[in-house]
Each structure stands twice: as structure tokens, then as C-alpha cells.
mmCIF file with all atom_site columns, C-alpha atoms in Angstrom:
data_model
loop_
_atom_site.group_PDB
_atom_site.id
_atom_site.type_symbol
_atom_site.label_atom_id
_atom_site.label_alt_id
_atom_site.label_comp_id
_atom_site.label_asym_id
_atom_site.label_entity_id
_atom_site.label_seq_id
_atom_site.pdbx_PDB_ins_code
_atom_site.Cartn_x
_atom_site.Cartn_y
_atom_site.Cartn_z
_atom_site.occupancy
_atom_site.B_iso_or_equiv
_atom_site.pdbx_formal_charge
_atom_site.auth_seq_id
_atom_site.auth_comp_id
_atom_site.auth_asym_id
_atom_site.auth_atom_id
_atom_site.pdbx_PDB_model_num
ATOM 1   C CA . MET X 1 1   ? 0.000   0.000  0.000  1.00 42.00 ? 1   MET X CA 1
ATOM 2   C CA . ARG X 1 2   ? 1.399   3.407  -0.906 1.00 44.00 ? 2   ARG X CA 1
ATOM 3   C CA . ALA X 1 3   ? 2.068   5.809  1.952  1.00 45.00 ? 3   ALA X CA 1
ATOM 4   C CA . THR X 1 4   ? 0.195   8.610  0.213  1.00 46.00 ? 4   THR X CA 1
ATOM 5   C CA . THR X 1 5   ? -3.040  6.626  0.437  1.00 45.00 ? 5   THR X CA 1
ATOM 6   C CA . LEU X 1 6   ? -2.744  5.964  4.181  1.00 46.00 ? 6   LEU X CA 1
ATOM 7   C CA . PRO X 1 7   ? -5.019  8.293  6.163  1.00 50.00 ? 7   PRO X CA 1
ATOM 8   C CA . LEU X 1 8   ? -4.117  9.281  9.696  1.00 48.00 ? 8   LEU X CA 1
ATOM 9   C CA . LEU X 1 9   ? -7.528  8.210  10.873 1.00 41.00 ? 9   LEU X CA 1
ATOM 10  C CA . ALA X 1 10  ? -10.366 6.500  9.028  1.00 45.00 ? 10  ALA X CA 1
ATOM 11  C CA . LEU X 1 11  ? -13.970 5.947  10.029 1.00 41.00 ? 11  LEU X CA 1
ATOM 12  C CA . ARG X 1 12  ? -16.479 3.750  8.265  1.00 39.00 ? 12  ARG X CA 1
ATOM 13  C CA . GLY X 1 13  ? -18.930 5.945  6.425  1.00 41.00 ? 13  GLY X CA 1
ATOM 14  C CA . GLY X 1 14  ? -19.652 9.576  7.183  1.00 40.00 ? 14  GLY X CA 1
ATOM 15  C CA . ALA X 1 15  ? -17.019 12.180 6.328  1.00 42.00 ? 15  ALA X CA 1
ATOM 16  C CA . SER X 1 16  ? -14.706 11.744 3.374  1.00 45.00 ? 16  SER X CA 1
ATOM 17  C CA . LYS X 1 17  ? -11.194 10.519 4.111  1.00 52.00 ? 17  LYS X CA 1
ATOM 18  C CA . SER X 1 18  ? -9.537  13.720 2.916  1.00 58.00 ? 18  SER X CA 1
ATOM 19  C CA . LEU X 1 19  ? -11.738 15.907 5.132  1.00 55.00 ? 19  LEU X CA 1
ATOM 20  C CA . LEU X 1 20  ? -11.331 13.581 8.098  1.00 54.00 ? 20  LEU X CA 1
ATOM 21  C CA . ASP X 1 21  ? -7.603  13.306 7.470  1.00 65.00 ? 21  ASP X CA 1
ATOM 22  C CA . GLY X 1 22  ? -7.221  17.106 7.479  1.00 74.00 ? 22  GLY X CA 1
ATOM 23  C CA . VAL X 1 23  ? -9.308  17.579 10.613 1.00 81.00 ? 23  VAL X CA 1
ATOM 24  C CA . ALA X 1 24  ? -7.511  14.781 12.460 1.00 79.00 ? 24  ALA X CA 1
ATOM 25  C CA . VAL X 1 25  ? -4.054  16.015 11.462 1.00 78.00 ? 25  VAL X CA 1
ATOM 26  C CA . HIS X 1 26  ? -4.730  19.624 12.439 1.00 81.00 ? 26  HIS X CA 1
ATOM 27  C CA . SER X 1 27  ? -6.492  18.689 15.680 1.00 86.00 ? 27  SER X CA 1
ATOM 28  C CA . THR X 1 28  ? -3.624  16.417 16.673 1.00 86.00 ? 28  THR X CA 1
ATOM 29  C CA . LEU X 1 29  ? -1.088  19.103 15.790 1.00 86.00 ? 29  LEU X CA 1
ATOM 30  C CA . TYR X 1 30  ? -2.947  21.764 17.793 1.00 91.00 ? 30  TYR X CA 1
ATOM 31  C CA . LEU X 1 31  ? -3.304  19.413 20.764 1.00 92.00 ? 31  LEU X CA 1
ATOM 32  C CA . GLY X 1 32  ? 0.414   18.592 20.629 1.00 91.00 ? 32  GLY X CA 1
ATOM 33  C CA . THR X 1 33  ? 1.322   22.286 20.426 1.00 93.00 ? 33  THR X CA 1
ATOM 34  C CA . VAL X 1 34  ? -0.832  23.269 23.409 1.00 95.00 ? 34  VAL X CA 1
ATOM 35  C CA . MET X 1 35  ? 0.189   20.348 25.621 1.00 95.00 ? 35  MET X CA 1
ATOM 36  C CA . SER X 1 36  ? 3.887   20.684 24.790 1.00 94.00 ? 36  SER X CA 1
ATOM 37  C CA . SER X 1 37  ? 3.764   24.403 25.565 1.00 95.00 ? 37  SER X CA 1
ATOM 38  C CA . LEU X 1 38  ? 2.019   23.633 28.837 1.00 95.00 ? 38  LEU X CA 1
ATOM 39  C CA . SER X 1 39  ? 4.691   21.140 29.886 1.00 94.00 ? 39  SER X CA 1
ATOM 40  C CA . GLY X 1 40  ? 7.444   23.564 28.870 1.00 94.00 ? 40  GLY X CA 1
ATOM 41  C CA . CYS X 1 41  ? 5.905   26.404 30.834 1.00 94.00 ? 41  CYS X CA 1
ATOM 42  C CA . ILE X 1 42  ? 5.382   24.240 33.922 1.00 92.00 ? 42  ILE X CA 1
ATOM 43  C CA . SER X 1 43  ? 9.015   23.127 33.729 1.00 92.00 ? 43  SER X CA 1
ATOM 44  C CA . ALA X 1 44  ? 10.282  26.702 33.260 1.00 94.00 ? 44  ALA X CA 1
ATOM 45  C CA . GLY X 1 45  ? 8.030   27.977 36.034 1.00 91.00 ? 45  GLY X CA 1
ATOM 46  C CA . SER X 1 46  ? 9.364   25.363 38.426 1.00 89.00 ? 46  SER X CA 1
ATOM 47  C CA . LYS X 1 47  ? 12.827  26.807 37.713 1.00 92.00 ? 47  LYS X CA 1
ATOM 48  C CA . GLU X 1 48  ? 11.437  30.258 38.629 1.00 91.00 ? 48  GLU X CA 1
ATOM 49  C CA . MET X 1 49  ? 11.796  31.727 35.129 1.00 94.00 ? 49  MET X CA 1
ATOM 50  C CA . ASP X 1 50  ? 9.988   34.916 34.223 1.00 95.00 ? 50  ASP X CA 1
ATOM 51  C CA . LEU X 1 51  ? 7.288   35.303 31.544 1.00 96.00 ? 51  LEU X CA 1
ATOM 52  C CA . LEU X 1 52  ? 9.772   35.571 28.668 1.00 96.00 ? 52  LEU X CA 1
ATOM 53  C CA . GLY X 1 53  ? 11.655  32.483 29.851 1.00 96.00 ? 53  GLY X CA 1
ATOM 54  C CA . CYS X 1 54  ? 8.426   30.504 30.105 1.00 96.00 ? 54  CYS X CA 1
ATOM 55  C CA . ILE X 1 55  ? 7.385   31.556 26.599 1.00 96.00 ? 55  ILE X CA 1
ATOM 56  C CA . ILE X 1 56  ? 10.780  30.654 25.118 1.00 97.00 ? 56  ILE X CA 1
ATOM 57  C CA . VAL X 1 57  ? 10.828  27.260 26.831 1.00 96.00 ? 57  VAL X CA 1
ATOM 58  C CA . GLY X 1 58  ? 7.200   26.659 25.790 1.00 96.00 ? 58  GLY X CA 1
ATOM 59  C CA . LEU X 1 59  ? 8.049   27.517 22.169 1.00 96.00 ? 59  LEU X CA 1
ATOM 60  C CA . MET X 1 60  ? 11.108  25.300 22.220 1.00 96.00 ? 60  MET X CA 1
ATOM 61  C CA . THR X 1 61  ? 9.132   22.400 23.620 1.00 95.00 ? 61  THR X CA 1
ATOM 62  C CA . ALA X 1 62  ? 6.262   22.818 21.164 1.00 94.00 ? 62  ALA X CA 1
ATOM 63  C CA . ALA X 1 63  ? 8.220   23.495 17.965 1.00 94.00 ? 63  ALA X CA 1
ATOM 64  C CA . GLY X 1 64  ? 11.710  22.109 18.538 1.00 94.00 ? 64  GLY X CA 1
ATOM 65  C CA . GLY X 1 65  ? 11.159  18.524 17.417 1.00 94.00 ? 65  GLY X CA 1
ATOM 66  C CA . GLY X 1 66  ? 9.072   19.447 14.384 1.00 93.00 ? 66  GLY X CA 1
ATOM 67  C CA . THR X 1 67  ? 11.625  22.042 13.347 1.00 95.00 ? 67  THR X CA 1
ATOM 68  C CA . LEU X 1 68  ? 14.460  19.518 13.488 1.00 95.00 ? 68  LEU X CA 1
ATOM 69  C CA . ARG X 1 69  ? 12.349  16.959 11.596 1.00 94.00 ? 69  ARG X CA 1
ATOM 70  C CA . ASP X 1 70  ? 11.582  19.441 8.825  1.00 94.00 ? 70  ASP X CA 1
ATOM 71  C CA . VAL X 1 71  ? 15.227  20.487 8.532  1.00 95.00 ? 71  VAL X CA 1
ATOM 72  C CA . MET X 1 72  ? 16.289  16.835 8.317  1.00 94.00 ? 72  MET X CA 1
ATOM 73  C CA . LEU X 1 73  ? 13.661  16.160 5.621  1.00 93.00 ? 73  LEU X CA 1
ATOM 74  C CA . ASP X 1 74  ? 14.800  19.284 3.737  1.00 93.00 ? 74  ASP X CA 1
ATOM 75  C CA . ARG X 1 75  ? 11.315  20.783 3.772  1.00 93.00 ? 75  ARG X CA 1
ATOM 76  C CA . ARG X 1 76  ? 10.024  24.182 4.800  1.00 93.00 ? 76  ARG X CA 1
ATOM 77  C CA . VAL X 1 77  ? 9.669   24.411 8.581  1.00 93.00 ? 77  VAL X CA 1
ATOM 78  C CA . PHE X 1 78  ? 5.998   23.972 9.497  1.00 89.00 ? 78  PHE X CA 1
ATOM 79  C CA . TRP X 1 79  ? 5.606   27.064 11.669 1.00 89.00 ? 79  TRP X CA 1
ATOM 80  C CA . MET X 1 80  ? 6.772   29.387 8.876  1.00 91.00 ? 80  MET X CA 1
ATOM 81  C CA . ASP X 1 81  ? 3.600   28.645 6.913  1.00 88.00 ? 81  ASP X CA 1
ATOM 82  C CA . TYR X 1 82  ? 1.267   27.955 9.834  1.00 84.00 ? 82  TYR X CA 1
ATOM 83  C CA . THR X 1 83  ? 2.015   30.689 12.364 1.00 90.00 ? 83  THR X CA 1
ATOM 84  C CA . ILE X 1 84  ? -1.060  29.649 14.352 1.00 91.00 ? 84  ILE X CA 1
ATOM 85  C CA . HIS X 1 85  ? 1.211   27.166 16.141 1.00 90.00 ? 85  HIS X CA 1
ATOM 86  C CA . LEU X 1 86  ? 3.513   29.934 17.298 1.00 93.00 ? 86  LEU X CA 1
ATOM 87  C CA . HIS X 1 87  ? 0.504   31.924 18.502 1.00 95.00 ? 87  HIS X CA 1
ATOM 88  C CA . LEU X 1 88  ? -0.950  28.880 20.283 1.00 95.00 ? 88  LEU X CA 1
ATOM 89  C CA . SER X 1 89  ? 2.360   28.214 21.993 1.00 95.00 ? 89  SER X CA 1
ATOM 90  C CA . VAL X 1 90  ? 2.909   31.819 23.089 1.00 96.00 ? 90  VAL X CA 1
ATOM 91  C CA . TRP X 1 91  ? -0.657  32.255 24.367 1.00 96.00 ? 91  TRP X CA 1
ATOM 92  C CA . THR X 1 92  ? -0.668  28.878 26.126 1.00 96.00 ? 92  THR X CA 1
ATOM 93  C CA . SER X 1 93  ? 2.648   29.658 27.818 1.00 96.00 ? 93  SER X CA 1
ATOM 94  C CA . ALA X 1 94  ? 1.540   33.170 28.849 1.00 96.00 ? 94  ALA X CA 1
ATOM 95  C CA . PHE X 1 95  ? -1.808  31.913 30.152 1.00 96.00 ? 95  PHE X CA 1
ATOM 96  C CA . THR X 1 96  ? -0.116  29.109 32.088 1.00 94.00 ? 96  THR X CA 1
ATOM 97  C CA . PHE X 1 97  ? 2.443   31.531 33.538 1.00 94.00 ? 97  PHE X CA 1
ATOM 98  C CA . LEU X 1 98  ? -0.336  33.832 34.775 1.00 94.00 ? 98  LEU X CA 1
ATOM 99  C CA . ILE X 1 99  ? -2.778  31.169 35.992 1.00 93.00 ? 99  ILE X CA 1
ATOM 100 C CA . TRP X 1 100 ? -0.484  28.473 37.415 1.00 88.00 ? 100 TRP X CA 1
ATOM 101 C CA . PRO X 1 101 ? 0.414   30.290 40.679 1.00 86.00 ? 101 PRO X CA 1
ATOM 102 C CA . LYS X 1 102 ? -3.303  30.741 41.409 1.00 89.00 ? 102 LYS X CA 1
ATOM 103 C CA . ILE X 1 103 ? -3.925  27.039 40.775 1.00 87.00 ? 103 ILE X CA 1
ATOM 104 C CA . VAL X 1 104 ? -1.075  26.020 43.076 1.00 83.00 ? 104 VAL X CA 1
ATOM 105 C CA . SER X 1 105 ? -2.076  28.501 45.809 1.00 85.00 ? 105 SER X CA 1
ATOM 106 C CA . SER X 1 106 ? -5.623  27.140 45.771 1.00 87.00 ? 106 SER X CA 1
ATOM 107 C CA . GLY X 1 107 ? -4.325  23.778 46.966 1.00 83.00 ? 107 GLY X CA 1
ATOM 108 C CA . PHE X 1 108 ? -3.251  21.928 43.817 1.00 81.00 ? 108 PHE X CA 1
ATOM 109 C CA . LYS X 1 109 ? -0.230  19.861 44.850 1.00 77.00 ? 109 LYS X CA 1
ATOM 110 C CA . ASP X 1 110 ? 0.423   17.640 41.812 1.00 79.00 ? 110 ASP X CA 1
ATOM 111 C CA . THR X 1 111 ? 2.527   19.979 39.657 1.00 80.00 ? 111 THR X CA 1
ATOM 112 C CA . HIS X 1 112 ? 4.777   17.101 38.652 1.00 82.00 ? 112 HIS X CA 1
ATOM 113 C CA . LEU X 1 113 ? 1.784   14.974 37.690 1.00 87.00 ? 113 LEU X CA 1
ATOM 114 C CA . ALA X 1 114 ? 0.368   17.801 35.564 1.00 88.00 ? 114 ALA X CA 1
ATOM 115 C CA . PHE X 1 115 ? 3.757   18.125 33.881 1.00 88.00 ? 115 PHE X CA 1
ATOM 116 C CA . LEU X 1 116 ? 3.924   14.374 33.197 1.00 89.00 ? 116 LEU X CA 1
ATOM 117 C CA . TRP X 1 117 ? 0.423   14.236 31.710 1.00 92.00 ? 117 TRP X CA 1
ATOM 118 C CA . SER X 1 118 ? 0.891   17.284 29.485 1.00 93.00 ? 118 SER X CA 1
ATOM 119 C CA . ASP X 1 119 ? 4.303   16.012 28.365 1.00 92.00 ? 119 ASP X CA 1
ATOM 120 C CA . ALA X 1 120 ? 2.924   12.541 27.608 1.00 94.00 ? 120 ALA X CA 1
ATOM 121 C CA . ILE X 1 121 ? -0.030  13.875 25.599 1.00 95.00 ? 121 ILE X CA 1
ATOM 122 C CA . GLY X 1 122 ? 2.252   16.294 23.746 1.00 93.00 ? 122 GLY X CA 1
ATOM 123 C CA . MET X 1 123 ? 4.733   13.527 22.930 1.00 94.00 ? 123 MET X CA 1
ATOM 124 C CA . ALA X 1 124 ? 1.991   11.191 21.729 1.00 94.00 ? 124 ALA X CA 1
ATOM 125 C CA . SER X 1 125 ? 0.528   13.874 19.461 1.00 93.00 ? 125 SER X CA 1
ATOM 126 C CA . CYS X 1 126 ? 3.948   14.782 18.093 1.00 92.00 ? 126 CYS X CA 1
ATOM 127 C CA . THR X 1 127 ? 4.748   11.129 17.419 1.00 93.00 ? 127 THR X CA 1
ATOM 128 C CA . VAL X 1 128 ? 1.585   10.717 15.371 1.00 91.00 ? 128 VAL X CA 1
ATOM 129 C CA . ILE X 1 129 ? 2.167   13.935 13.423 1.00 91.00 ? 129 ILE X CA 1
ATOM 130 C CA . GLY X 1 130 ? 5.863   13.227 12.801 1.00 92.00 ? 130 GLY X CA 1
ATOM 131 C CA . THR X 1 131 ? 5.151   9.717  11.584 1.00 92.00 ? 131 THR X CA 1
ATOM 132 C CA . HIS X 1 132 ? 2.361   10.973 9.349  1.00 89.00 ? 132 HIS X CA 1
ATOM 133 C CA . ILE X 1 133 ? 4.624   13.621 7.793  1.00 90.00 ? 133 ILE X CA 1
ATOM 134 C CA . GLY X 1 134 ? 7.388   11.034 7.384  1.00 91.00 ? 134 GLY X CA 1
ATOM 135 C CA . LEU X 1 135 ? 4.998   8.794  5.443  1.00 90.00 ? 135 LEU X CA 1
ATOM 136 C CA . GLN X 1 136 ? 3.945   11.688 3.229  1.00 88.00 ? 136 GLN X CA 1
ATOM 137 C CA . GLU X 1 137 ? 7.512   12.779 2.496  1.00 89.00 ? 137 GLU X CA 1
ATOM 138 C CA . SER X 1 138 ? 9.450   9.549  2.112  1.00 87.00 ? 138 SER X CA 1
ATOM 139 C CA . ASN X 1 139 ? 7.157   6.574  1.473  1.00 84.00 ? 139 ASN X CA 1
ATOM 140 C CA . ASP X 1 140 ? 9.577   4.602  3.699  1.00 90.00 ? 140 ASP X CA 1
ATOM 141 C CA . TYR X 1 141 ? 8.389   3.180  7.002  1.00 91.00 ? 141 TYR X CA 1
ATOM 142 C CA . ILE X 1 142 ? 11.781  3.341  8.737  1.00 94.00 ? 142 ILE X CA 1
ATOM 143 C CA . ILE X 1 143 ? 12.157  7.024  7.882  1.00 93.00 ? 143 ILE X CA 1
ATOM 144 C CA . SER X 1 144 ? 8.590   7.732  8.995  1.00 94.00 ? 144 SER X CA 1
ATOM 145 C CA . VAL X 1 145 ? 9.197   6.059  12.367 1.00 95.00 ? 145 VAL X CA 1
ATOM 146 C CA . MET X 1 146 ? 12.393  8.094  12.804 1.00 95.00 ? 146 MET X CA 1
ATOM 147 C CA . CYS X 1 147 ? 10.471  11.271 11.923 1.00 95.00 ? 147 CYS X CA 1
ATOM 148 C CA . GLY X 1 148 ? 7.942   10.434 14.632 1.00 94.00 ? 148 GLY X CA 1
ATOM 149 C CA . LEU X 1 149 ? 10.744  9.821  17.116 1.00 96.00 ? 149 LEU X CA 1
ATOM 150 C CA . VAL X 1 150 ? 12.579  13.062 16.311 1.00 96.00 ? 150 VAL X CA 1
ATOM 151 C CA . THR X 1 151 ? 9.373   15.087 16.441 1.00 94.00 ? 151 THR X CA 1
ATOM 152 C CA . ALA X 1 152 ? 8.381   13.596 19.790 1.00 94.00 ? 152 ALA X CA 1
ATOM 153 C CA . ILE X 1 153 ? 11.596  13.840 21.769 1.00 94.00 ? 153 ILE X CA 1
ATOM 154 C CA . PHE X 1 154 ? 13.708  16.752 20.577 1.00 95.00 ? 154 PHE X CA 1
ATOM 155 C CA . GLY X 1 155 ? 11.368  19.483 21.821 1.00 93.00 ? 155 GLY X CA 1
ATOM 156 C CA . GLY X 1 156 ? 11.573  17.939 25.286 1.00 92.00 ? 156 GLY X CA 1
ATOM 157 C CA . ILE X 1 157 ? 15.344  17.618 25.040 1.00 94.00 ? 157 ILE X CA 1
ATOM 158 C CA . GLY X 1 158 ? 15.551  21.321 24.196 1.00 94.00 ? 158 GLY X CA 1
ATOM 159 C CA . ARG X 1 159 ? 13.249  22.102 27.137 1.00 95.00 ? 159 ARG X CA 1
ATOM 160 C CA . ASP X 1 160 ? 15.417  20.103 29.514 1.00 93.00 ? 160 ASP X CA 1
ATOM 161 C CA . LEU X 1 161 ? 18.576  21.799 28.247 1.00 94.00 ? 161 LEU X CA 1
ATOM 162 C CA . LEU X 1 162 ? 17.086  25.280 28.643 1.00 95.00 ? 162 LEU X CA 1
ATOM 163 C CA . CYS X 1 163 ? 15.824  24.425 32.139 1.00 94.00 ? 163 CYS X CA 1
ATOM 164 C CA . GLN X 1 164 ? 19.101  22.685 33.057 1.00 92.00 ? 164 GLN X CA 1
ATOM 165 C CA . GLU X 1 165 ? 17.270  19.497 33.978 1.00 88.00 ? 165 GLU X CA 1
ATOM 166 C CA . ARG X 1 166 ? 19.382  16.412 34.506 1.00 83.00 ? 166 ARG X CA 1
ATOM 167 C CA . PRO X 1 167 ? 18.262  12.816 34.504 1.00 76.00 ? 167 PRO X CA 1
ATOM 168 C CA . PRO X 1 168 ? 17.816  11.433 38.013 1.00 73.00 ? 168 PRO X CA 1
ATOM 169 C CA . MET X 1 169 ? 20.804  9.483  39.294 1.00 73.00 ? 169 MET X CA 1
ATOM 170 C CA . ARG X 1 170 ? 20.126  5.997  40.562 1.00 70.00 ? 170 ARG X CA 1
#
């Protein structure tokens, strides 16, 4: 089966595959952008960064892996054509920066759990999108899996570098 005929998501009956494919791809990409920005802002906030630091870390987390993937595939970086992702990341980071202290002061104690959930959902979304783009660009399953991997992890690696996070020692 050719990679160009594989839809990201298919339902039996109802909407056409191309419409469903577009909606599913964009929804997954928006979800990944918002959740990655949230995890980046939580991580930066826990390091007591200011608003600008939280926005930069949120942007890096949300767009870093996709940017590297696009550079490696020699294609135009996604956020240059779809600036909505930059806006979503900036607004999510700013909103989180402003609201998070109120959430914590009201008794919310699971900041680490919120970080883990947002990071996991962001990574899952980015894996799906990266793999989908890899299938569209290369028609090779190994390359598409690597695209999913790069998209999923390199934003988080950039976040951890900016926040000077180190893996726990055992």
C-alpha cells in the first residue's frame, strides 16, 4: 500500500477521508502544540523563570522537534507557513504563567503529575504527526518512524537543556 493513500484516521462511512484526514491532522497538531507548551511552561516555572523564559521554553518544547524533523527532511519548517502554532504556543505559555500560581495557591499539589500528563499527551501527538509527515515525504516506514521519534523527543530535550534538567541518578 502506498504511503500517500494511508489516512491518519479512518472511520467507516460519514465524512470523506480527505476531510477527516485534514481535521484529524490539524487537531492532533494543535493538541500537541498546546500540551507541549504547557509542559514547557510548567518546567520553566518550576525553575522560577519569568514570563519571557516561560514563553521561550514553551516555544522550544512545542516546535523544537518538528523544526528539526523538517530540517532533516529538507522541507520548509511547518511554523513558517502555519504561524497559528507559534501563537498557540505563546498564548498557552503566557496563560499558564499567569494562571499556574493561582492554581497552586488554591491547593493543587500535583505539579509534577500535571507536567507528566501534558508532556505525555504532547509527545503522543507529536509522534503521530511526525510519523504521518514522514509517510507523506518519504514513502519509507523506517524514515517515517524516525520522523515520529525526532518530532516527539527533541522538543523535550531542548526544554530540559534550557531548564538545566538532569536525569535522576540511581
